[in-house]
PDB file of C-alpha atoms in Angstrom:
ATOM      1  CA  ARG A  56     -82.619  20.779 -20.622  1.00 97.00           C
ATOM      2  CA  PHE A  57     -85.328  22.278 -22.586  1.00 97.00           C
ATOM      3  CA  GLU A  58     -86.444  25.658 -21.466  1.00 96.00           C
ATOM      4  CA  GLY A  59     -89.745  27.126 -23.032  1.00 96.00           C
ATOM      5  CA  THR A  60     -92.858  29.169 -22.369  1.00 95.00           C
ATOM      6  CA  CYS A  61     -94.552  26.490 -20.361  1.00 96.00           C
ATOM      7  CA  ASN A  62     -91.689  25.085 -18.321  1.00 96.00           C
ATOM      8  CA  ASN A  63     -87.932  24.245 -17.947  1.00 97.00           C
ATOM      9  CA  THR A  64     -87.290  20.390 -18.098  1.00 97.00           C
ATOM     10  CA  ALA A  65     -84.961  18.325 -16.087  1.00 97.00           C
ATOM     11  CA  ASP A  66     -81.523  18.126 -17.450  1.00 97.00           C
ATOM     12  CA  VAL A  67     -79.133  15.239 -18.697  1.00 97.00           C
ATOM     13  CA  SER A  68     -75.507  15.667 -18.782  1.00 98.00           C
ATOM     14  CA  THR A  69     -72.453  14.351 -20.817  1.00 97.00           C
ATOM     15  CA  THR A  70     -68.707  14.761 -19.397  1.00 96.00           C
ATOM     16  CA  VAL A  71     -65.870  15.711 -21.822  1.00 96.00           C
ATOM     17  CA  THR A  72     -62.804  14.369 -20.539  1.00 94.00           C
ATOM     18  CA  VAL A  73     -59.741  16.171 -21.525  1.00 95.00           C
ATOM     19  CA  LEU A  74     -56.556  14.216 -20.955  1.00 96.00           C
ATOM     20  CA  GLN A  75     -53.445  16.191 -19.425  1.00 96.00           C
ATOM     21  CA  PRO A  76     -49.985  15.803 -20.563  1.00 98.00           C
ATOM     22  CA  SER A  77     -47.243  15.518 -18.251  1.00 98.00           C
ATOM     23  CA  THR A  78     -44.627  18.042 -17.343  1.00 98.00           C
ATOM     24  CA  ALA A  79     -41.070  16.913 -17.108  1.00 98.00           C
ATOM     25  CA  PRO A  80     -39.188  16.119 -13.906  1.00 98.00           C
ATOM     26  CA  THR A  81     -36.855  18.767 -12.840  1.00 98.00           C
ATOM     27  CA  GLY A  82     -34.459  16.626 -11.311  1.00 98.00           C
ATOM     28  CA  ALA A  83     -33.309  13.014 -10.053  1.00 98.00           C
ATOM     29  CA  ILE A  84     -31.453  11.791  -7.189  1.00 98.00           C
ATOM     30  CA  SER A  85     -30.303   8.521  -5.468  1.00 98.00           C
ATOM     31  CA  SER A  86     -30.339   7.824  -1.814  1.00 97.00           C
ATOM     32  CA  ASN A  87     -26.604   6.910  -1.981  1.00 97.00           C
ATOM     33  CA  THR A  88     -23.822   7.592  -4.263  1.00 95.00           C
ATOM     34  CA  ASN A  89     -19.899   7.721  -3.909  1.00 95.00           C
ATOM     35  CA  PHE A  90     -19.672   4.336  -2.174  1.00 97.00           C
ATOM     36  CA  CYS A  91     -17.273   1.550  -2.362  1.00 97.00           C
ATOM     37  CA  VAL A  92     -18.527  -1.420  -4.413  1.00 96.00           C
ATOM     38  CA  GLY A  93     -19.906  -4.075  -2.436  1.00 95.00           C
ATOM     39  CA  SER A  94     -20.728  -1.854   0.625  1.00 96.00           C
ATOM     40  CA  ILE A  95     -24.553  -0.696  -0.120  1.00 96.00           C
ATOM     41  CA  ALA A  96     -26.930  -3.241  -0.924  1.00 97.00           C
ATOM     42  CA  ASN A  97     -29.843  -1.295  -2.224  1.00 98.00           C
ATOM     43  CA  ILE A  98     -30.307   2.221  -3.546  1.00 98.00           C
ATOM     44  CA  THR A  99     -33.482   4.337  -3.978  1.00 98.00           C
ATOM     45  CA  LEU A 100     -34.017   6.472  -6.909  1.00 98.00           C
ATOM     46  CA  SER A 101     -36.343   9.478  -6.798  1.00 98.00           C
ATOM     47  CA  TYR A 102     -37.344  12.451  -8.738  1.00 98.00           C
ATOM     48  CA  THR A 103     -38.091  15.753  -7.968  1.00 98.00           C
ATOM     49  CA  GLY A 104     -40.752  18.352  -9.678  1.00 98.00           C
ATOM     50  CA  GLY A 105     -42.841  18.068 -12.768  1.00 97.00           C
ATOM     51  CA  THR A 106     -46.465  16.444 -12.871  1.00 98.00           C
ATOM     52  CA  LEU A 107     -47.584  13.364 -14.007  1.00 97.00           C
ATOM     53  CA  GLY A 108     -50.505  13.376 -16.802  1.00 97.00           C
ATOM     54  CA  ASN A 109     -53.135  11.193 -17.338  1.00 96.00           C
ATOM     55  CA  GLY A 110     -52.163   7.495 -17.585  1.00 96.00           C
ATOM     56  CA  ALA A 111     -48.607   8.738 -16.966  1.00 98.00           C
ATOM     57  CA  ALA A 112     -45.805   6.920 -14.888  1.00 98.00           C
ATOM     58  CA  ALA A 113     -42.308   7.721 -13.933  1.00 98.00           C
ATOM     59  CA  GLU A 114     -40.235   5.288 -15.902  1.00 98.00           C
ATOM     60  CA  TRP A 115     -36.579   4.577 -15.182  1.00 98.00           C
ATOM     61  CA  TYR A 116     -33.776   3.266 -17.492  1.00 98.00           C
ATOM     62  CA  THR A 117     -30.000   2.699 -17.185  1.00 98.00           C
ATOM     63  CA  ASP A 118     -29.109   4.025 -20.667  1.00 98.00           C
ATOM     64  CA  ALA A 119     -29.686   7.143 -22.697  1.00 97.00           C
ATOM     65  CA  ALA A 120     -31.470   5.688 -25.356  1.00 98.00           C
ATOM     66  CA  PHE A 121     -33.999   4.319 -22.905  1.00 98.00           C
ATOM     67  CA  THR A 122     -34.140   0.878 -24.010  1.00 98.00           C
ATOM     68  CA  ASN A 123     -33.337  -0.656 -20.473  1.00 98.00           C
ATOM     69  CA  ASN A 124     -36.187   0.045 -18.256  1.00 98.00           C
ATOM     70  CA  ILE A 125     -35.513  -0.882 -14.699  1.00 98.00           C
ATOM     71  CA  GLY A 126     -38.617   0.307 -12.999  1.00 98.00           C
ATOM     72  CA  SER A 127     -41.264   2.536 -12.257  1.00 98.00           C
ATOM     73  CA  GLY A 128     -42.338   5.189  -9.851  1.00 98.00           C
ATOM     74  CA  GLN A 129     -41.089   7.454  -7.125  1.00 98.00           C
ATOM     75  CA  ASN A 130     -38.594   6.179  -4.751  1.00 98.00           C
ATOM     76  CA  LEU A 131     -37.823   3.065  -6.798  1.00 98.00           C
ATOM     77  CA  SER A 132     -35.672   0.683  -4.845  1.00 98.00           C
ATOM     78  CA  ILE A 133     -33.021  -1.253  -6.802  1.00 98.00           C
ATOM     79  CA  ALA A 134     -29.848  -3.364  -6.273  1.00 98.00           C
ATOM     80  CA  ALA A 135     -26.967  -1.083  -5.775  1.00 98.00           C
ATOM     81  CA  PRO A 136     -24.731  -0.979  -9.132  1.00 98.00           C
ATOM     82  CA  ALA A 137     -21.423  -2.505  -9.198  1.00 97.00           C
ATOM     83  CA  THR A 138     -19.924   0.142 -11.448  1.00 96.00           C
ATOM     84  CA  THR A 139     -20.647   3.883 -11.836  1.00 97.00           C
ATOM     85  CA  THR A 140     -24.167   4.023 -13.548  1.00 98.00           C
ATOM     86  CA  THR A 141     -26.380   7.012 -14.671  1.00 98.00           C
ATOM     87  CA  TYR A 142     -30.189   6.427 -14.423  1.00 98.00           C
ATOM     88  CA  TYR A 143     -32.686   8.308 -16.457  1.00 98.00           C
ATOM     89  CA  VAL A 144     -36.097   9.059 -15.543  1.00 98.00           C
ATOM     90  CA  ARG A 145     -39.026  10.635 -17.723  1.00 98.00           C
ATOM     91  CA  PHE A 146     -42.915  10.556 -17.418  1.00 98.00           C
ATOM     92  CA  GLU A 147     -44.692   8.561 -19.844  1.00 98.00           C
ATOM     93  CA  GLY A 148     -48.399   8.737 -20.265  1.00 97.00           C
ATOM     94  CA  THR A 149     -51.351   8.824 -22.894  1.00 96.00           C
ATOM     95  CA  CYS A 150     -50.574  12.231 -23.987  1.00 97.00           C
ATOM     96  CA  ASN A 151     -47.106  12.522 -24.235  1.00 98.00           C
ATOM     97  CA  THR A 152     -43.562  11.386 -23.130  1.00 98.00           C
ATOM     98  CA  THR A 153     -41.402  14.139 -21.247  1.00 98.00           C
ATOM     99  CA  ALA A 154     -37.879  14.919 -21.307  1.00 98.00           C
ATOM    100  CA  ASP A 155     -35.754  13.162 -19.101  1.00 98.00           C
ATOM    101  CA  VAL A 156     -33.573  14.011 -16.351  1.00 98.00           C
ATOM    102  CA  SER A 157     -30.648  11.834 -14.664  1.00 98.00           C
ATOM    103  CA  THR A 158     -28.498  11.150 -11.831  1.00 98.00           C
ATOM    104  CA  THR A 159     -25.138   9.484 -11.873  1.00 98.00           C
ATOM    105  CA  VAL A 160     -24.344   6.919  -8.801  1.00 98.00           C
ATOM    106  CA  THR A 161     -20.615   6.892  -8.666  1.00 97.00           C
ATOM    107  CA  VAL A 162     -19.177   3.634  -7.349  1.00 98.00           C
ATOM    108  CA  LEU A 163     -15.819   3.638  -6.091  1.00 98.00           C
ATOM    109  CA  GLN A 164     -13.712   0.449  -7.038  1.00 97.00           C
ATOM    110  CA  GLU A 165     -11.364  -1.552  -5.076  1.00 97.00           C
ATOM    111  CA  SER A 166      -7.806  -2.250  -6.105  1.00 98.00           C
ATOM    112  CA  THR A 167      -6.540  -5.619  -7.253  1.00 98.00           C
ATOM    113  CA  ALA A 168      -3.007  -6.599  -5.843  1.00 98.00           C
ATOM    114  CA  PRO A 169       0.059  -6.202  -8.071  1.00 98.00           C
ATOM    115  CA  THR A 170       1.089  -9.695  -9.064  1.00 98.00           C
ATOM    116  CA  GLY A 171       4.867  -8.800  -9.127  1.00 98.00           C
ATOM    117  CA  ALA A 172       7.695  -6.408  -8.262  1.00 98.00           C
ATOM    118  CA  GLY A 173      11.064  -5.902  -9.637  1.00 98.00           C
ATOM    119  CA  SER A 174      14.047  -3.552  -9.671  1.00 98.00           C
ATOM    120  CA  SER A 175      16.168  -2.174 -12.350  1.00 98.00           C
ATOM    121  CA  ASP A 176      19.639  -3.503 -10.672  1.00 97.00           C
ATOM    122  CA  ASN A 177      20.275  -6.328  -8.720  1.00 97.00           C
ATOM    123  CA  ASN A 178      23.233  -8.386  -7.555  1.00 96.00           C
ATOM    124  CA  PHE A 179      25.532  -5.389  -7.688  1.00 97.00           C
ATOM    125  CA  CYS A 180      28.713  -4.859  -5.764  1.00 97.00           C
ATOM    126  CA  VAL A 181      28.351  -2.033  -3.018  1.00 96.00           C
ATOM    127  CA  GLY A 182      29.032   1.334  -4.179  1.00 95.00           C
ATOM    128  CA  THR A 183      28.739   0.615  -8.064  1.00 96.00           C
ATOM    129  CA  VAL A 184      25.107   1.492  -8.382  1.00 97.00           C
ATOM    130  CA  ALA A 185      23.832   5.047  -7.506  1.00 97.00           C
ATOM    131  CA  ASN A 186      20.209   4.584  -8.006  1.00 98.00           C
ATOM    132  CA  ILE A 187      17.718   1.768  -8.617  1.00 98.00           C
ATOM    133  CA  THR A 188      14.225   1.953 -10.001  1.00 98.00           C
ATOM    134  CA  LEU A 189      11.328  -0.276  -8.452  1.00 98.00           C
ATOM    135  CA  SER A 190       8.524  -1.277 -10.427  1.00 98.00           C
ATOM    136  CA  TYR A 191       5.425  -3.590 -10.202  1.00 98.00           C
ATOM    137  CA  THR A 192       3.452  -5.680 -12.570  1.00 98.00           C
ATOM    138  CA  GLY A 193      -0.183  -6.516 -12.628  1.00 98.00           C
ATOM    139  CA  GLY A 194      -2.915  -5.604 -10.496  1.00 98.00           C
ATOM    140  CA  THR A 195      -5.267  -2.480 -10.805  1.00 98.00           C
ATOM    141  CA  LEU A 196      -5.488   0.896  -8.829  1.00 98.00           C
ATOM    142  CA  GLY A 197      -8.838   1.507  -7.730  1.00 97.00           C
ATOM    143  CA  ASN A 198     -10.448   4.680  -6.960  1.00 96.00           C
ATOM    144  CA  GLY A 199      -8.010   7.161  -5.035  1.00 96.00           C
ATOM    145  CA  ALA A 200      -5.501   4.631  -4.875  1.00 98.00           C
ATOM    146  CA  SER A 201      -1.518   4.790  -5.449  1.00 98.00           C
ATOM    147  CA  ALA A 202       1.268   2.193  -5.284  1.00 98.00           C
ATOM    148  CA  GLU A 203       2.879   2.459  -1.768  1.00 98.00           C
ATOM    149  CA  TRP A 204       6.731   1.070  -1.262  1.00 98.00           C
ATOM    150  CA  TYR A 205       8.246   0.005   1.879  1.00 98.00           C
ATOM    151  CA  ASP A 206      11.546  -1.506   3.020  1.00 98.00           C
ATOM    152  CA  ASP A 207       9.865  -3.507   5.982  1.00 98.00           C
ATOM    153  CA  ALA A 208       7.402  -6.651   5.821  1.00 98.00           C
ATOM    154  CA  ALA A 209       5.437  -4.723   8.514  1.00 98.00           C
ATOM    155  CA  LEU A 210       4.817  -1.941   5.982  1.00 98.00           C
ATOM    156  CA  THR A 211       5.634   0.922   8.144  1.00 98.00           C
ATOM    157  CA  ASN A 212       8.581   2.724   6.683  1.00 98.00           C
ATOM    158  CA  ASN A 213       7.339   4.059   3.487  1.00 98.00           C
ATOM    159  CA  ILE A 214       9.958   5.279   1.038  1.00 98.00           C
ATOM    160  CA  GLY A 215       7.749   6.514  -1.906  1.00 98.00           C
ATOM    161  CA  SER A 216       4.950   6.075  -4.268  1.00 98.00           C
ATOM    162  CA  GLY A 217       4.095   5.162  -7.790  1.00 98.00           C
ATOM    163  CA  GLN A 218       5.385   3.109 -10.556  1.00 98.00           C
ATOM    164  CA  ASN A 219       9.099   3.230 -11.587  1.00 98.00           C
ATOM    165  CA  LEU A 220       9.999   4.678  -8.210  1.00 98.00           C
ATOM    166  CA  SER A 221      13.783   5.933  -8.136  1.00 98.00           C
ATOM    167  CA  ILE A 222      15.587   5.648  -4.944  1.00 98.00           C
ATOM    168  CA  ALA A 223      19.322   5.585  -3.595  1.00 98.00           C
ATOM    169  CA  ALA A 224      20.852   2.098  -4.209  1.00 98.00           C
ATOM    170  CA  PRO A 225      20.792   0.140  -0.728  1.00 98.00           C
ATOM    171  CA  VAL A 226      24.176  -0.693   0.589  1.00 97.00           C
ATOM    172  CA  THR A 227      22.967  -3.740   1.967  1.00 97.00           C
ATOM    173  CA  THR A 228      20.876  -6.466   0.535  1.00 97.00           C
ATOM    174  CA  THR A 229      17.157  -5.262   1.035  1.00 98.00           C
ATOM    175  CA  THR A 230      13.693  -6.443   0.098  1.00 98.00           C
ATOM    176  CA  TYR A 231      11.061  -3.839  -0.859  1.00 98.00           C
ATOM    177  CA  TYR A 232       7.403  -4.388  -0.555  1.00 98.00           C
ATOM    178  CA  VAL A 233       4.641  -2.641  -2.488  1.00 98.00           C
ATOM    179  CA  ARG A 234       0.895  -2.719  -2.317  1.00 98.00           C
ATOM    180  CA  PHE A 235      -1.942  -0.486  -3.713  1.00 98.00           C
ATOM    181  CA  GLU A 236      -3.592   1.809  -1.026  1.00 98.00           C
ATOM    182  CA  GLY A 237      -6.802   3.612  -1.639  1.00 98.00           C
ATOM    183  CA  THR A 238     -10.451   4.872  -0.774  1.00 96.00           C
ATOM    184  CA  CYS A 239     -11.940   1.317  -0.517  1.00 97.00           C
ATOM    185  CA  ASN A 240      -9.143  -0.911   0.237  1.00 98.00           C
ATOM    186  CA  ASN A 241      -5.513  -1.694   0.752  1.00 98.00           C
ATOM    187  CA  THR A 242      -4.376  -4.832  -1.427  1.00 98.00           C
ATOM    188  CA  ALA A 243      -2.047  -7.414  -0.119  1.00 98.00           C
ATOM    189  CA  ASP A 244       1.790  -6.663  -1.017  1.00 98.00           C
ATOM    190  CA  VAL A 245       4.297  -8.343  -3.319  1.00 98.00           C
ATOM    191  CA  SER A 246       8.126  -7.819  -3.002  1.00 98.00           C
ATOM    192  CA  THR A 247      11.509  -7.869  -4.659  1.00 98.00           C
ATOM    193  CA  THR A 248      14.905  -8.458  -2.970  1.00 98.00           C
ATOM    194  CA  VAL A 249      17.647  -6.381  -4.125  1.00 98.00           C
ATOM    195  CA  THR A 250      20.975  -8.342  -3.566  1.00 97.00           C
ATOM    196  CA  VAL A 251      23.893  -6.164  -2.567  1.00 97.00           C
ATOM    197  CA  GLN A 252      27.462  -7.808  -2.967  1.00 97.00           C
ATOM    198  CA  GLN A 253      29.704  -6.900  -0.357  1.00 97.00           C
ATOM    199  CA  GLU A 254      33.277  -6.263  -0.538  1.00 97.00           C
ATOM    200  CA  SER A 255      35.911  -7.934   1.550  1.00 98.00           C
ATOM    201  CA  ILE A 256      37.777  -6.300   4.339  1.00 98.00           C
ATOM    202  CA  ALA A 257      41.544  -7.284   4.565  1.00 98.00           C
ATOM    203  CA  PRO A 258      42.917  -9.629   7.216  1.00 98.00           C
ATOM    204  CA  THR A 259      44.858  -7.998   9.704  1.00 98.00           C
ATOM    205  CA  SER A 260      47.459 -10.446  10.522  1.00 98.00           C
ATOM    206  CA  ALA A 261      48.630 -13.928   9.503  1.00 98.00           C
ATOM    207  CA  SER A 262      50.539 -16.862  11.498  1.00 98.00           C
ATOM    208  CA  SER A 263      51.787 -20.315  11.119  1.00 98.00           C
ATOM    209  CA  SER A 264      51.263 -23.055  13.760  1.00 97.00           C
ATOM    210  CA  ASP A 265      55.119 -23.823  13.729  1.00 97.00           C
ATOM    211  CA  ASN A 266      58.027 -21.432  13.390  1.00 96.00           C
ATOM    212  CA  ASN A 267      61.777 -21.576  14.172  1.00 95.00           C
ATOM    213  CA  PHE A 268      62.119 -25.250  13.890  1.00 96.00           C
ATOM    214  CA  CYS A 269      65.022 -27.281  12.445  1.00 96.00           C
ATOM    215  CA  VAL A 270      64.535 -28.336   9.073  1.00 95.00           C
ATOM    216  CA  GLY A 271      63.032 -31.871   8.729  1.00 93.00           C
ATOM    217  CA  THR A 272      61.698 -31.940  12.176  1.00 95.00           C
ATOM    218  CA  VAL A 273      58.182 -30.663  11.326  1.00 96.00           C
ATOM    219  CA  PRO A 274      56.270 -32.620   8.610  1.00 97.00           C
ATOM    220  CA  ASN A 275      53.433 -29.942   7.980  1.00 97.00           C
ATOM    221  CA  ILE A 276      52.488 -26.367   8.983  1.00 98.00           C
ATOM    222  CA  THR A 277      49.225 -24.730   9.371  1.00 98.00           C
ATOM    223  CA  LEU A 278      48.699 -21.209   8.192  1.00 98.00           C
ATOM    224  CA  SER A 279      45.729 -19.105   9.494  1.00 98.00           C
ATOM    225  CA  TYR A 280      44.888 -15.342   9.521  1.00 98.00           C
ATOM    226  CA  SER A 281      43.106 -13.055  11.818  1.00 98.00           C
ATOM    227  CA  GLY A 282      40.709 -10.007  11.269  1.00 98.00           C
ATOM    228  CA  GLY A 283      38.939  -8.788   8.378  1.00 98.00           C
ATOM    229  CA  THR A 284      35.707  -9.937   6.580  1.00 97.00           C
ATOM    230  CA  LEU A 285      35.114 -12.161   3.370  1.00 98.00           C
ATOM    231  CA  GLY A 286      32.735 -10.387   1.063  1.00 97.00           C
ATOM    232  CA  ASN A 287      30.433 -11.772  -1.342  1.00 95.00           C
ATOM    233  CA  GLY A 288      32.148 -14.777  -3.519  1.00 95.00           C
ATOM    234  CA  ALA A 289      35.407 -14.183  -1.787  1.00 98.00           C
ATOM    235  CA  SER A 290      37.943 -16.918  -0.598  1.00 98.00           C
ATOM    236  CA  VAL A 291      41.160 -16.852   1.459  1.00 98.00           C
ATOM    237  CA  GLU A 292      44.177 -17.036  -0.986  1.00 98.00           C
ATOM    238  CA  TRP A 293      47.566 -17.957   0.100  1.00 98.00           C
ATOM    239  CA  TYR A 294      51.094 -17.255  -1.753  1.00 98.00           C
ATOM    240  CA  THR A 295      54.829 -17.592  -1.318  1.00 98.00           C
ATOM    241  CA  ASP A 296      55.732 -14.623  -3.307  1.00 98.00           C
ATOM    242  CA  ALA A 297      55.118 -11.090  -2.837  1.00 97.00           C
ATOM    243  CA  ALA A 298      54.161 -10.727  -6.333  1.00 98.00           C
ATOM    244  CA  LEU A 299      51.150 -12.979  -5.515  1.00 98.00           C
ATOM    245  CA  THR A 300      51.730 -15.437  -8.397  1.00 98.00           C
ATOM    246  CA  ASN A 301      52.334 -18.679  -6.938  1.00 98.00           C
ATOM    247  CA  ASN A 302      49.036 -19.830  -5.076  1.00 98.00           C
ATOM    248  CA  ILE A 303      49.560 -22.695  -2.650  1.00 98.00           C
ATOM    249  CA  GLY A 304      45.925 -22.894  -1.332  1.00 98.00           C
ATOM    250  CA  SER A 305      42.969 -21.430  -0.159  1.00 98.00           C
ATOM    251  CA  GLY A 306      41.112 -21.006   3.343  1.00 98.00           C
ATOM    252  CA  GLN A 307      41.442 -20.776   7.069  1.00 98.00           C
ATOM    253  CA  ASN A 308      43.838 -23.083   8.540  1.00 98.00           C
ATOM    254  CA  LEU A 309      45.594 -24.228   5.529  1.00 98.00           C
ATOM    255  CA  SER A 310      47.737 -27.346   6.042  1.00 98.00           C
ATOM    256  CA  ILE A 311      50.741 -27.513   3.703  1.00 98.00           C
ATOM    257  CA  ALA A 312      54.165 -29.152   3.949  1.00 97.00           C
ATOM    258  CA  ALA A 313      56.651 -27.556   6.069  1.00 97.00           C
ATOM    259  CA  PRO A 314      59.057 -25.701   4.026  1.00 97.00           C
ATOM    260  CA  ALA A 315      62.910 -26.649   3.952  1.00 96.00           C
ATOM    261  CA  THR A 316      63.992 -22.933   4.020  1.00 96.00           C
ATOM    262  CA  THR A 317      62.662 -19.883   5.661  1.00 97.00           C
ATOM    263  CA  THR A 318      59.847 -18.789   3.570  1.00 98.00           C
ATOM    264  CA  THR A 319      57.222 -15.803   3.785  1.00 98.00           C
ATOM    265  CA  TYR A 320      53.593 -16.473   3.190  1.00 98.00           C
ATOM    266  CA  TYR A 321      51.098 -13.712   1.988  1.00 98.00           C
ATOM    267  CA  VAL A 322      47.408 -14.002   2.331  1.00 98.00           C
ATOM    268  CA  ARG A 323      44.512 -12.026   0.740  1.00 98.00           C
ATOM    269  CA  PHE A 324      40.996 -12.144   0.330  1.00 98.00           C
ATOM    270  CA  GLU A 325      39.784 -12.570  -3.415  1.00 98.00           C
ATOM    271  CA  GLY A 326      35.854 -12.054  -4.289  1.00 97.00           C
ATOM    272  CA  THR A 327      33.297 -10.882  -6.682  1.00 95.00           C
ATOM    273  CA  CYS A 328      33.607  -7.139  -5.637  1.00 96.00           C
ATOM    274  CA  ASN A 329      37.455  -6.751  -4.725  1.00 97.00           C
ATOM    275  CA  THR A 330      40.802  -8.344  -3.885  1.00 98.00           C
ATOM    276  CA  THR A 331      42.091  -6.986  -0.577  1.00 98.00           C
ATOM    277  CA  ALA A 332      45.585  -5.898   0.500  1.00 98.00           C
ATOM    278  CA  ASP A 333      47.606  -8.920   1.742  1.00 98.00           C
ATOM    279  CA  VAL A 334      49.382  -9.462   5.177  1.00 98.00           C
ATOM    280  CA  SER A 335      52.085 -11.987   5.507  1.00 98.00           C
ATOM    281  CA  THR A 336      53.869 -14.234   8.093  1.00 98.00           C
ATOM    282  CA  THR A 337      57.570 -15.696   7.810  1.00 98.00           C
ATOM    283  CA  VAL A 338      58.133 -19.396   8.588  1.00 98.00           C
ATOM    284  CA  THR A 339      61.858 -19.317   9.879  1.00 97.00           C
ATOM    285  CA  VAL A 340      63.500 -22.842   9.231  1.00 97.00           C
ATOM    286  CA  LEU A 341      66.787 -23.407  11.417  1.00 96.00           C
ATOM    287  CA  GLN A 342      69.492 -25.100   9.105  1.00 94.00           C
ATOM    288  CA  GLU A 343      71.689 -27.964  10.357  1.00 94.00           C
ATOM    289  CA  SER A 344      75.407 -27.792  10.048  1.00 95.00           C
ATOM    290  CA  THR A 345      77.463 -30.205   7.398  1.00 95.00           C
ATOM    291  CA  ALA A 346      80.701 -31.341   8.762  1.00 96.00           C
ATOM    292  CA  PRO A 347      83.817 -29.651   7.723  1.00 97.00           C
ATOM    293  CA  THR A 348      86.168 -31.563   5.383  1.00 97.00           C
ATOM    294  CA  ALA A 349      89.507 -30.897   6.798  1.00 97.00           C
ATOM    295  CA  ALA A 350      91.439 -29.040   9.472  1.00 97.00           C
ATOM    296  CA  SER A 351      94.800 -27.540   9.335  1.00 96.00           C
ATOM    297  CA  SER A 352      97.317 -25.530  11.255  1.00 96.00           C
ATOM    298  CA  SER A 353      99.330 -22.460  10.109  1.00 94.00           C
ATOM    299  CA  ASP A 354     102.482 -24.125  11.425  1.00 94.00           C
ATOM    300  CA  ASN A 355     103.744 -27.485  11.814  1.00 94.00           C
ATOM    301  CA  ASN A 356     106.982 -29.690  12.595  1.00 94.00           C
ATOM    302  CA  PHE A 357     108.577 -26.721  14.615  1.00 94.00           C
ATOM    303  CA  CYS A 358     111.083 -26.906  17.573  1.00 94.00           C
ATOM    304  CA  VAL A 359     109.617 -26.323  20.871  1.00 95.00           C
ATOM    305  CA  GLY A 360     109.644 -22.773  21.960  1.00 92.00           C
ATOM    306  CA  THR A 361     110.252 -21.406  18.308  1.00 94.00           C
ATOM    307  CA  LEU A 362     106.804 -20.288  18.082  1.00 94.00           C
ATOM    308  CA  ALA A 363     104.630 -18.067  20.102  1.00 94.00           C
ATOM    309  CA  ASN A 364     101.165 -18.820  18.459  1.00 96.00           C
ATOM    310  CA  ILE A 365      99.753 -21.322  15.794  1.00 96.00           C
ATOM    311  CA  THR A 366      96.396 -20.646  13.937  1.00 97.00           C
ATOM    312  CA  LEU A 367      94.016 -23.485  13.441  1.00 96.00           C
ATOM    313  CA  SER A 368      91.452 -23.573  10.482  1.00 97.00           C
ATOM    314  CA  TYR A 369      89.154 -25.731   8.682  1.00 97.00           C
ATOM    315  CA  THR A 370      87.863 -25.986   5.393  1.00 96.00           C
ATOM    316  CA  GLY A 371      84.460 -27.257   3.787  1.00 96.00           C
ATOM    317  CA  GLY A 372      81.224 -27.985   5.474  1.00 95.00           C
ATOM    318  CA  ASN A 373      78.486 -25.257   6.443  1.00 94.00           C
ATOM    319  CA  LEU A 374      77.620 -23.705   9.758  1.00 94.00           C
ATOM    320  CA  GLY A 375      73.847 -24.322  10.582  1.00 91.00           C
ATOM    321  CA  THR A 376      71.619 -21.832  12.346  1.00 90.00           C
ATOM    322  CA  GLY A 377      73.269 -20.961  15.629  1.00 90.00           C
ATOM    323  CA  ALA A 378      76.395 -23.027  15.034  1.00 95.00           C
ATOM    324  CA  THR A 379      80.025 -22.150  15.719  1.00 96.00           C
TER     325      THR A 379
END
C-alpha cells in the first residue's frame, strides 16, 4: 500500500510460493511375507516416516535401478509375487527425489517331486553286502525341505534323510520310498526295490517210491526229498555217487529207470547264492539166484554100512538175495 502525509491506501498483494522438497521415508513394509507360493493372492506395500514435498508421490519399484515402476502411493495393493522379491520406495516430486528404502517379501517355494530313486547295490546274495547307499534323481527341494526315506508304502517307517543315504543292507528284498518334505508341501514319492537273493536251506531227507524189490520187477522209481528251502535260482539236483559228479536229473519227484543193483542216490540244492549239503536214500535191489551147474557127493559106490556120513556139494550158479 501507499502510506503518506495525507493517507494510507488500500493494499494489494502477491504470494511467493516456495516449493518444499520431500524428506525420505524411513521404512517400508509388506502386509505379508514368508508365505508359501500361491497361498496369498495380494500384498499391500506401505512406508513409514518421511514427508512428501510439493508435487511428490511415493513411487514403488521392484529393482534397485528404479526402472520397473509398479505403482504409487501409500498402502499399494499388488499381486503377491511368485518368488522372493525386494520392493523399493522413494518420494519423487517437483523439487527432489529422495533416497529409497526397501522391504523384502520372502516367498517360500514348494518342492517338486524326485523323478527316480536307486541303490548302490542290487541283486546280491544275503550277507554279501554290508551297506547300501540310497539316492534320488530329479526334483527340487523347496524351502525347509529334505529328502525323507521310508521302507513302507504307507510312508510311516522313516529310515533316514538326504541324498546318498547309507543304511545296512536288507536281508530280504525291500522297496525303499523317497519324497521331499518341506515347509510348503510334501511331494509324491518315488521308489527303488533292492532285490536280495536268498540262500537255499538243505533238504532234510530223501526217499524212493520203491525199495527192496527184485531186479526187473519195477520199471521206474520216483526220487523225492523233504524239508529245506530252495533259494534264488536254485534247483534240486540228483546224483548216483557221493562225489556228486554223475548228475541224473533235477527236481522233486524225479522219475528214473529202476536200478539193476542196489544204488544210493544223493540230492542237494544248487542255486545262485549257495550249494547245500546233500542227503541220500539207498534203493536196495534184491537179486535173483542163478542155477548151480553141477552137484556131487564126497563119497560114491561104497558098500552099505561102510560109511557113516557123506557130504553133498554143488558148483556154479549164484545165490540171490535171501536164497539158500
